[in-house]
Coordinates of C-alpha atoms and ligand atoms in Angstrom, one line a residue:
M182 CA 28.2 60.2 -16.3
L183 CA 29.7 59.6 -12.9
R184 CA 27.0 61.8 -11.2
R185 CA 24.3 59.9 -13.1
T186 CA 25.8 56.5 -12.0
F187 CA 25.9 57.7 -8.4
L188 CA 22.3 58.9 -8.5
M189 CA 21.2 55.5 -10.0
L190 CA 23.1 53.6 -7.2
A191 CA 21.7 55.9 -4.5
A192 CA 18.2 55.2 -5.9
G193 CA 19.0 51.4 -5.8
V194 CA 20.1 51.7 -2.2
A195 CA 17.0 53.7 -1.3
T196 CA 14.8 51.1 -2.9
L197 CA 16.2 48.6 -0.4
G198 CA 14.9 50.9 2.3
V199 CA 18.3 52.4 3.1
S200 CA 19.4 56.1 2.7
A201 CA 22.9 56.6 1.3
A202 CA 23.8 58.9 4.1
A203 CA 22.6 56.5 6.8
V204 CA 24.6 53.7 5.2
S205 CA 27.8 55.6 5.0
A206 CA 27.6 56.7 8.6
Q207 CA 27.5 53.1 9.9
E208 CA 30.3 51.1 11.3
L209 CA 31.5 47.9 9.5
P210 CA 29.4 45.0 11.0
K211 CA 31.2 42.8 13.4
L212 CA 31.2 38.9 13.4
K213 CA 30.7 37.0 16.6
Q214 CA 32.9 34.0 17.3
K215 CA 30.9 30.8 17.0
D216 CA 31.5 27.1 16.4
K217 CA 29.3 27.0 13.3
Y218 CA 28.2 29.6 10.9
K219 CA 25.6 30.1 8.2
V220 CA 27.5 31.8 5.4
G221 CA 26.4 33.1 2.0
F222 CA 28.3 32.7 -1.3
A223 CA 27.0 34.8 -4.2
Q224 CA 28.6 33.5 -7.4
T225 CA 28.4 35.4 -10.7
E226 CA 27.8 32.5 -13.1
S227 CA 28.9 29.0 -13.7
N228 CA 29.6 28.9 -17.4
N229 CA 33.3 28.3 -17.2
P230 CA 35.9 26.0 -15.5
W231 CA 37.3 28.9 -13.4
R232 CA 33.9 29.6 -11.8
I233 CA 33.2 25.9 -11.3
A234 CA 36.6 25.4 -9.5
Q235 CA 36.0 28.5 -7.3
T236 CA 32.5 27.2 -6.3
E237 CA 33.9 23.7 -5.6
S238 CA 36.7 25.2 -3.4
M239 CA 34.2 27.3 -1.4
K240 CA 31.8 24.4 -0.9
A241 CA 34.5 21.9 0.1
E242 CA 35.9 24.3 2.7
A243 CA 32.5 25.1 4.2
A244 CA 31.8 21.3 4.4
K245 CA 35.1 20.7 6.0
L246 CA 34.3 23.2 8.7
G247 CA 30.7 22.0 9.1
Y248 CA 29.3 25.4 8.1
Q249 CA 26.0 25.8 6.3
L250 CA 26.6 27.4 2.9
V251 CA 23.8 29.4 1.2
Y252 CA 25.0 29.3 -2.4
T253 CA 23.5 31.3 -5.2
D254 CA 24.4 31.5 -8.9
A255 CA 23.5 34.9 -10.6
A256 CA 23.7 33.2 -14.1
G257 CA 25.5 36.2 -15.6
S258 CA 23.1 38.9 -14.3
A259 CA 24.2 41.6 -11.9
A260 CA 20.6 42.4 -11.1
K261 CA 20.0 38.7 -10.1
Q262 CA 23.2 38.8 -8.0
V263 CA 21.8 41.9 -6.1
A264 CA 18.6 40.0 -5.5
D265 CA 20.6 36.9 -4.4
V266 CA 22.4 39.0 -1.8
N267 CA 19.1 40.4 -0.6
S268 CA 17.7 36.9 -0.2
M269 CA 20.8 35.9 1.9
I270 CA 20.1 39.0 4.1
A271 CA 16.5 37.9 4.5
Q272 CA 17.7 34.4 5.5
G273 CA 19.9 35.8 8.2
V274 CA 23.3 34.6 7.2
D275 CA 26.2 35.5 9.4
L276 CA 28.5 36.7 6.6
I277 CA 28.4 37.0 2.8
F278 CA 31.1 36.1 0.4
L279 CA 30.4 38.1 -2.7
A280 CA 32.1 37.8 -6.2
P281 CA 30.7 41.0 -7.7
R282 CA 30.0 40.5 -11.3
E283 CA 30.5 44.1 -12.2
E284 CA 32.1 47.0 -10.2
K285 CA 29.2 49.4 -9.9
P286 CA 25.9 47.5 -10.0
L287 CA 26.7 45.4 -6.9
I288 CA 27.3 48.5 -4.6
P289 CA 23.6 48.5 -3.4
A290 CA 24.0 44.9 -2.4
V291 CA 27.2 45.6 -0.4
M292 CA 25.4 48.6 1.3
A293 CA 22.3 46.6 2.1
A294 CA 24.3 43.9 3.8
K295 CA 26.1 46.5 5.8
K296 CA 22.8 48.2 6.8
A297 CA 21.5 44.8 7.9
G298 CA 24.6 44.2 10.1
I299 CA 26.1 41.4 7.9
P300 CA 29.8 41.6 7.1
V301 CA 30.7 41.1 3.4
I302 CA 34.0 39.8 2.1
L303 CA 34.6 40.4 -1.6
L304 CA 36.0 37.4 -3.5
D305 CA 38.1 37.5 -6.7
R306 CA 36.4 40.7 -8.1
N307 CA 36.3 44.2 -6.6
V308 CA 33.7 46.9 -6.5
D309 CA 34.1 50.6 -7.6
Q310 CA 36.5 52.1 -5.0
S311 CA 35.0 55.6 -5.3
L312 CA 31.7 54.2 -4.1
A313 CA 32.6 51.6 -1.4
K314 CA 35.7 50.9 0.6
A315 CA 37.3 48.0 2.4
G316 CA 37.3 48.4 6.2
K317 CA 34.3 50.7 6.0
D318 CA 31.6 49.2 3.7
Y319 CA 33.0 45.6 3.4
V320 CA 35.7 43.7 5.3
T321 CA 38.3 43.1 2.6
F322 CA 38.9 42.1 -1.0
I323 CA 40.6 38.7 -1.5
G324 CA 42.0 38.3 -5.0
S325 CA 44.7 38.6 -7.6
D326 CA 46.5 41.7 -8.9
F327 CA 44.7 42.0 -12.2
V328 CA 46.7 44.9 -13.4
E329 CA 49.9 42.8 -12.9
E330 CA 48.3 39.9 -14.7
G331 CA 47.7 42.1 -17.8
R332 CA 51.3 43.4 -17.6
R333 CA 52.7 39.9 -17.4
A334 CA 50.7 38.8 -20.4
A335 CA 52.0 41.8 -22.4
E336 CA 55.6 41.1 -21.3
A337 CA 55.3 37.5 -22.5
L338 CA 54.0 38.6 -25.8
D339 CA 56.8 41.2 -26.1
K340 CA 59.5 38.7 -25.5
A341 CA 58.0 36.1 -27.9
T342 CA 57.6 38.6 -30.7
N343 CA 60.6 40.8 -30.2
G344 CA 58.2 43.7 -29.5
T345 CA 56.4 43.5 -32.9
A346 CA 52.7 42.6 -32.8
K347 CA 49.3 43.6 -34.2
I348 CA 47.0 42.7 -31.4
I349 CA 43.4 41.8 -31.1
Q350 CA 42.2 42.2 -27.5
L351 CA 39.3 40.1 -26.3
E352 CA 38.0 41.9 -23.2
G353 CA 36.2 40.3 -20.2
T354 CA 32.8 41.3 -18.9
T355 CA 32.3 45.0 -19.5
G356 CA 32.4 46.9 -16.2
S357 CA 34.0 44.1 -14.2
S358 CA 37.2 44.7 -12.3
P359 CA 39.3 42.0 -14.0
A360 CA 38.3 43.4 -17.5
N361 CA 39.2 47.0 -16.5
D362 CA 42.4 46.1 -14.7
R363 CA 43.7 43.5 -17.2
R364 CA 43.2 45.9 -20.0
K365 CA 45.0 48.7 -18.0
G366 CA 48.0 46.4 -17.1
F367 CA 48.5 45.3 -20.7
E368 CA 47.9 48.7 -22.4
D369 CA 50.2 50.5 -19.9
Y370 CA 53.0 48.0 -20.8
I371 CA 52.7 48.4 -24.6
K372 CA 52.6 52.2 -24.4
N373 CA 56.4 52.1 -24.4
K374 CA 56.6 49.5 -27.2
P375 CA 56.2 51.3 -30.5
G376 CA 56.0 47.9 -32.4
M377 CA 53.1 46.6 -30.4
K378 CA 49.7 47.9 -31.3
I379 CA 46.1 46.9 -30.4
I380 CA 44.3 47.0 -33.7
A381 CA 40.9 45.9 -32.4
S382 CA 39.4 45.4 -28.9
Q383 CA 36.0 44.0 -28.0
S384 CA 34.3 42.2 -25.1
G385 CA 33.8 38.5 -25.3
D386 CA 32.2 38.5 -21.8
F387 CA 34.8 35.9 -20.4
A388 CA 32.9 33.2 -22.3
R389 CA 34.3 30.7 -24.8
D390 CA 31.6 30.9 -27.5
K391 CA 31.3 34.7 -27.3
G392 CA 35.1 34.9 -27.5
R393 CA 35.0 32.7 -30.6
Q394 CA 32.3 34.8 -32.2
V395 CA 34.0 38.1 -31.5
A396 CA 37.4 36.7 -32.6
E397 CA 35.8 35.5 -35.9
T398 CA 34.4 39.0 -36.6
L399 CA 37.6 40.8 -35.6
L400 CA 39.8 38.4 -37.7
Q401 CA 37.7 39.0 -40.7
A402 CA 38.0 42.8 -40.3
H403 CA 41.8 42.5 -39.4
P404 CA 43.3 39.6 -41.3
D405 CA 46.7 41.2 -40.6
A406 CA 46.5 40.5 -36.8
T407 CA 49.6 38.6 -35.5
A408 CA 48.5 38.3 -31.9
I409 CA 45.5 37.8 -29.6
Y410 CA 45.4 38.9 -26.0
A411 CA 42.4 37.4 -24.2
H412 CA 41.4 38.4 -20.7
N413 CA 40.7 34.8 -19.9
D414 CA 41.5 31.3 -21.1
E415 CA 37.9 30.5 -22.2
M416 CA 38.0 33.3 -24.7
A417 CA 41.5 32.3 -25.8
I418 CA 40.2 28.8 -26.5
G419 CA 37.3 30.3 -28.4
A420 CA 39.8 32.4 -30.4
I421 CA 41.8 29.2 -31.3
S422 CA 38.7 27.8 -32.9
A423 CA 38.1 31.0 -34.8
L424 CA 41.6 31.0 -36.1
E425 CA 41.4 27.4 -37.2
A426 CA 38.1 28.1 -38.9
A427 CA 39.8 30.9 -40.8
G428 CA 42.5 28.6 -42.0
K429 CA 45.2 30.1 -39.7
K430 CA 47.6 28.3 -37.4
P431 CA 47.3 29.4 -33.8
G432 CA 50.7 29.6 -32.2
Q433 CA 52.4 30.1 -35.6
D434 CA 50.5 32.7 -37.7
V435 CA 49.0 34.3 -34.6
Q436 CA 50.4 34.2 -31.0
I437 CA 47.9 33.9 -28.1
V438 CA 48.4 35.0 -24.5
S439 CA 45.8 34.8 -21.9
I440 CA 45.0 34.6 -18.1
D441 CA 43.7 31.9 -15.7
G442 CA 45.6 28.7 -16.1
T443 CA 42.8 26.2 -17.0
R444 CA 43.5 22.6 -18.1
D445 CA 42.4 23.4 -21.7
A446 CA 44.8 26.4 -21.8
L447 CA 47.7 24.3 -20.5
Q448 CA 46.9 21.7 -23.1
A449 CA 46.8 24.3 -25.8
I450 CA 50.3 25.4 -24.7
I451 CA 51.5 21.8 -24.8
D452 CA 50.0 21.5 -28.3
G453 CA 51.9 24.7 -29.4
K454 CA 48.6 26.6 -30.0
M455 CA 49.0 29.1 -27.2
L456 CA 52.1 31.0 -26.0
A457 CA 51.4 31.4 -22.3
T458 CA 48.7 32.0 -19.7
V459 CA 49.2 34.0 -16.4
E460 CA 47.6 32.2 -13.5
C461 CA 44.5 33.6 -11.7
N462 CA 44.0 31.0 -9.0
P463 CA 40.3 30.2 -8.4
K464 CA 40.8 28.0 -5.3
F465 CA 39.6 30.6 -2.7
G466 CA 38.0 28.3 -0.1
P467 CA 40.8 28.0 2.5
K468 CA 41.9 31.7 2.3
A469 CA 38.2 32.9 2.4
F470 CA 37.2 31.0 5.5
E471 CA 40.6 31.7 7.2
T472 CA 40.1 35.4 6.7
M473 CA 36.5 35.1 8.1
A474 CA 37.9 33.4 11.2
R475 CA 40.5 36.2 11.6
Y476 CA 37.8 38.8 11.4
A477 CA 35.6 37.0 14.0
K478 CA 38.6 37.0 16.4
G479 CA 38.7 40.8 16.1
E480 CA 41.9 41.0 14.0
Q481 CA 42.4 44.1 11.8
I482 CA 42.1 42.7 8.2
E483 CA 44.2 44.3 5.5
P484 CA 42.0 46.0 2.8
W485 CA 43.4 43.6 0.1
V486 CA 44.3 40.0 0.8
V487 CA 46.4 39.4 -2.3
N488 CA 46.5 36.1 -4.2
T489 CA 49.9 35.4 -5.8
D490 CA 49.8 34.0 -9.3
R491 CA 52.1 31.6 -11.2
F492 CA 52.9 31.7 -15.0
F493 CA 52.4 28.8 -17.4
D494 CA 54.2 28.4 -20.7
K495 CA 55.9 25.6 -22.6
S496 CA 58.6 25.4 -19.9
N497 CA 56.2 24.1 -17.3
A498 CA 52.7 23.3 -18.8
K499 CA 53.4 19.6 -19.2
Q500 CA 54.6 19.2 -15.6
L501 CA 51.7 21.2 -14.1
I502 CA 48.7 20.1 -16.2
A503 CA 47.8 17.2 -13.9
D504 CA 46.8 19.7 -11.1
A505 CA 45.0 22.0 -13.5
Y506 CA 41.1 22.4 -13.4
Ligands
AHR847 O1 37.3 37.3 -11.8 C1 38.1 36.4 -12.4 C2 37.8 36.0 -13.8 O2 36.4 35.7 -13.9 C3 38.5 34.8 -14.4 O3 39.6 35.2 -15.1 C4 37.4 34.4 -15.4 O4 37.8 33.2 -16.0 C5 36.2 34.5 -14.6 O5 35.0 34.4 -15.2

């Protein structure tokens, strides 16, 4: 399977006129120090508040610095996102900020930018570490510790249920780093908790309506579920609708934990419908452009610029909702 994936990726890279061997032999492209830059930002999709907040933060920071931002929205398609990066390369941007929708399909885009001499900084999602590396193929990955987010969600559920829960897991986009890592963090934690079991797990693609539909189907098949772990708040909000449609009380009959920290999730916590959400901060603008400036100065950039995340539950949701997105 791995060999097949690699051959497909190598073919993808070759289609872009780059041989895999030639790409891997190259140095990481440098960035000249200039007053103004033309910078690309390749977004994955814009169908949720998290993505919209991230885009706003990137646009605001670029505007503040007086940089030209070439913005693209892949509309939920990894293939379109690869094409978007290729278009940025053709437009001669100085650097590309890329939020790779999935871990493997975006490798050819990273390699094509490298071949064209354009540095790439990965934002919020990572690529497959066996196929591309920070400091060699791209500058760095700026983002949260998704494994830790999953672990903290499991810990919150453990505390609230005294370690007893029949859990439905709503996974994020299949093949994306947050879905893979949030699953790992949560599942590793409950391995040592005999009373906590995942009874069903399916992708809701990080989307509210898909999350609602999947939760509806899984709740019909598993009416005994006592908890829902959603990989993001949008799916958690979808799950609340599914529970209410099934005549169940979210927050009472079924506990819900999630990740992000959106306004709707904080409101659901205040309303008693959700237990907690682990923050995943979307406001990347200042850190992204500051990292770019450090790179242009010739600083050695750490392979992972870590975002630290807060935690929201009934103890602080009311106090913090005014700043939520
Ligand atoms: O990559 C971060 C995740 O992507 C966020 O949790 C989610 O809401 C978004 O679509």
